XYZ file of C-alpha atoms in Angstrom:
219
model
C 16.808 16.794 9.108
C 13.067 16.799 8.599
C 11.831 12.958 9.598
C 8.908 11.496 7.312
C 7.432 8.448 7.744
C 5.266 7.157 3.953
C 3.214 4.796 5.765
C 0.986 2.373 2.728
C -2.772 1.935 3.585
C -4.218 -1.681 2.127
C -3.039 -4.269 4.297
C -0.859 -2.422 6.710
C -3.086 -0.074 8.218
C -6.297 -2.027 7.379
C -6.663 -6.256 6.922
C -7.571 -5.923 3.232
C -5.822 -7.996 0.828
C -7.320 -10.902 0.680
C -10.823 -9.085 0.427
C -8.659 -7.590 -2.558
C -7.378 -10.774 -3.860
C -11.285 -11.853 -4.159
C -12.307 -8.944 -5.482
C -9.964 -9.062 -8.377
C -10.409 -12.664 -8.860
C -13.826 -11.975 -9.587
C -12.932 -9.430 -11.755
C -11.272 -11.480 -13.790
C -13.445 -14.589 -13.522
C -16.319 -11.813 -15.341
C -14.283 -11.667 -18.521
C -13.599 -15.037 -18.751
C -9.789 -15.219 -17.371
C -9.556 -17.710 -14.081
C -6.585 -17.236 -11.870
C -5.253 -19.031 -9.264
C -5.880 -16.563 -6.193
C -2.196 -17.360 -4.337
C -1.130 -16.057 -7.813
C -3.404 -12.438 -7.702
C -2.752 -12.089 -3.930
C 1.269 -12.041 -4.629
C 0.440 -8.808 -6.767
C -1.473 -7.270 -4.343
C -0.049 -3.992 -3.365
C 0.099 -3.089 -6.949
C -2.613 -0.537 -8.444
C -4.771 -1.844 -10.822
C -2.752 0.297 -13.811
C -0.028 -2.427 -12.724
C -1.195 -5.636 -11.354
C -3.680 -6.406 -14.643
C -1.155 -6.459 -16.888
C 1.530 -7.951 -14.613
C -0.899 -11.261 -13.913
C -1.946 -11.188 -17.741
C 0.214 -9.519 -20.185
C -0.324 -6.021 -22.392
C -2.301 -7.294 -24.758
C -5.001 -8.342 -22.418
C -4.684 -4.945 -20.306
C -5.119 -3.459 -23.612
C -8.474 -5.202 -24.762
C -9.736 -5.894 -21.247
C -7.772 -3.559 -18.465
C -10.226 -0.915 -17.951
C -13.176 -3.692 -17.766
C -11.630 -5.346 -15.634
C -10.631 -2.718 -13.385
C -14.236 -1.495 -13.104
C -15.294 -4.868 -12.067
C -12.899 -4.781 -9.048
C -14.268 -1.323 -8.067
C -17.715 -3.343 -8.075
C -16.364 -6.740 -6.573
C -14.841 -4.408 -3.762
C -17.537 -2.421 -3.041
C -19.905 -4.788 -0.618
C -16.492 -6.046 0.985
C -15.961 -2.554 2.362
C -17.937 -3.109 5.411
C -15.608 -6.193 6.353
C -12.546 -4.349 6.766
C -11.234 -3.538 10.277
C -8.101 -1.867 11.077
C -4.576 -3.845 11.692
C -4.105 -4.055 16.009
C -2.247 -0.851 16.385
C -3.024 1.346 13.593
C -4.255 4.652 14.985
C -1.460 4.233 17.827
C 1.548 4.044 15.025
C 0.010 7.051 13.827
C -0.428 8.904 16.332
C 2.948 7.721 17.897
C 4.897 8.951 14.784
C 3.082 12.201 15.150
C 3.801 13.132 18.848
C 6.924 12.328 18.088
C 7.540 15.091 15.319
C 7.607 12.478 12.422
C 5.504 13.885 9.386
C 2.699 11.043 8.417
C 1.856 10.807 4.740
C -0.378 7.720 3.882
C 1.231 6.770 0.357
C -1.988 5.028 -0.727
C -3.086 3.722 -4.448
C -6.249 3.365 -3.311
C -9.892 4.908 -4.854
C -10.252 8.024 -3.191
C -13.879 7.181 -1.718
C -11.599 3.725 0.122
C -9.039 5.962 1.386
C -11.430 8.339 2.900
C -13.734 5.262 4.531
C -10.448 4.176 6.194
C -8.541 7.384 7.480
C -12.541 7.124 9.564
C -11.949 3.796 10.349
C -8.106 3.998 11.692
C -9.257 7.967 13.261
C -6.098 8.980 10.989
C -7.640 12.345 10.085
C -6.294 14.146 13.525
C -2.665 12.294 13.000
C -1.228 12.337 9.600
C -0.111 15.334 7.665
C -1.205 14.510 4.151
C -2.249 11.697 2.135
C -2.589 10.099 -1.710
C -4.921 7.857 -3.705
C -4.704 6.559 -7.133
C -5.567 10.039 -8.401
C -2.312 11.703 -7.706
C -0.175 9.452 -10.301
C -0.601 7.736 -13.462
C 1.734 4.609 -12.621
C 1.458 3.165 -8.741
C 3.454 0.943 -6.953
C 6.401 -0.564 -8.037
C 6.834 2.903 -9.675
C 8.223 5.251 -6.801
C 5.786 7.789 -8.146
C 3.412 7.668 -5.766
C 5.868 7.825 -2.964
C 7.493 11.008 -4.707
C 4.517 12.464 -4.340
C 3.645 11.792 -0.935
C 7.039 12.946 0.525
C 6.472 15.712 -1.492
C 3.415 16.350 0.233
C 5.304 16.235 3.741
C 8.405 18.716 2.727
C 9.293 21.452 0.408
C 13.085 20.470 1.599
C 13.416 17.010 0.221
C 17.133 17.313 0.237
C 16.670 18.000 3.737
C 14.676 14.407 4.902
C 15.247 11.161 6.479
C 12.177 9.308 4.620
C 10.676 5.734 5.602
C 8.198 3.589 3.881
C 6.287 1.447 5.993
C 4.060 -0.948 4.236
C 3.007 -4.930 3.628
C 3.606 -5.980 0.292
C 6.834 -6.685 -1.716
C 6.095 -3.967 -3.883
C 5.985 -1.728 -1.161
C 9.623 -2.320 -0.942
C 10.783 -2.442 -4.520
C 8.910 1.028 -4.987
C 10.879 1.793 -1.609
C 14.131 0.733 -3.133
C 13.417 2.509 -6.845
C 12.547 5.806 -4.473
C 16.183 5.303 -2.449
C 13.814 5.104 0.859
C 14.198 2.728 3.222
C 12.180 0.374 4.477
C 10.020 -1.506 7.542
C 7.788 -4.197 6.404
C 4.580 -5.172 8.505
C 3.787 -9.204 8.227
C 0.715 -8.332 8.049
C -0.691 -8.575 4.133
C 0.530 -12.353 3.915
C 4.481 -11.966 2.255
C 6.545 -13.701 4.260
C 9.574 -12.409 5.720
C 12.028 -13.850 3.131
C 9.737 -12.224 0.501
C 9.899 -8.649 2.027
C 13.801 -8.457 2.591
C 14.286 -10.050 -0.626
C 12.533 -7.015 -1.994
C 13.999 -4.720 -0.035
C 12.703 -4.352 3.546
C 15.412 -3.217 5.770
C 13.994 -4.762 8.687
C 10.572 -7.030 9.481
C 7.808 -6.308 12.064
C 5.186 -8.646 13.655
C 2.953 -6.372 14.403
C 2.718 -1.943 14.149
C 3.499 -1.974 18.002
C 7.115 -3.585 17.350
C 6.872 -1.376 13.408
C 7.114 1.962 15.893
C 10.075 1.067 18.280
C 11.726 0.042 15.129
C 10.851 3.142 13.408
C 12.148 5.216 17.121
C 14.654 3.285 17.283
C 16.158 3.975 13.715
C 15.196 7.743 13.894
C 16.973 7.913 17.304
């Protein structure tokens, strides 16, 4: 059975949610629409497509969405240079990869963000394949995007043991909507309650104790 590991980018592999949470805030704040930021950084891990409407409702994704959404882009543009990589990123990587795992980055991101940080975790050399917000029209907590990437690891998807590693909550209820399961990173600011109650089958501290869980399981 073919082993594939869907590891998420924002906030697992790089520190960037609350540079998201700001971003978006500021989004918002351009239209007119101030929210609480604890309230936008508990949708983080959503794609835009998903998290406007889920902090607002349709009919404001529907007059202000796309404007919004631009202004992120914007917002998140001069924060780029801020982001560093989670301790242990290119090691889980290349970890999973010695050991025969295939390593898809199921990202929502822009592509130009998920490009800057494959560079900035050295993931080009260790992953198989990855995704950005181009490869589906609905992102996370649709499983789409994690279709896709497994899809991008196996012609044999009958044939796989697939794990998604990631940060958020909606990691984990895209996990459980895909039938994958699951090891959550505290690492994007959900607690632990948060991420089993969502569906993480088990809780790391850090991507060094997020491998020997994933060996362990795969063993």
């Amino acid at each position: 059975m073919q082993r594939i590991a869907l590891v998420d980018v924002d906030g697992t592999l790089v520190d960037t949610n609350y540079q998201h949470a700001l971003a978006w805030y500021r989004a918002f704040r351009g239209v007119g629409r101030v929210l609480p930021l604890w309230r936008i950084h508990r949708h983080i891990g959503m794609g835009g497509d998903q998290l406007v409407p889920a902090l607002t409702d349709d009919e404001f994704d529907e007059q202000h969405g796309d404007e919004v959404r631009a202004a992120w882009a914007e917002e998140f543009a001069p924060l780029l240079g801020e982001v560093a990589p989670v301790d242990g990123a290119h090691e889980l990587l290349a970890g999973l990869h010695d050991d025969g795992v295939r390593v898809v980055l199921a990202s929502s991101g822009k592509p130009e963000h998920v490009d800057a940080f494959l560079d900035l975790v050295d993931g080009r050399s260790v992953v198989d394949a990855w995704t950005t917000s181009e490869d589906v029209e609905r992102t996370k907590p649709a499983p789409d995007l994690l279709q896709v990437a497994r899809d991008k690891a196996t012609d044999r998807p009958d044939d796989a043991d697939v794990v998604v590693v990631g940060d958020s909550t909606w990691d984990f209820v895209a996990a459980g909507r895909f039938g994958a399961r699951g090891v959550a990173l505290l690492a994007g600011g959900f607690s632990r309650e948060e991420l089993t109650d969502a569906g993480a089958a088990q809780v790391a501290e850090s991507l060094t104790e997020a491998g020997r869980l994933l060996h362990r399981g795969w063993r």
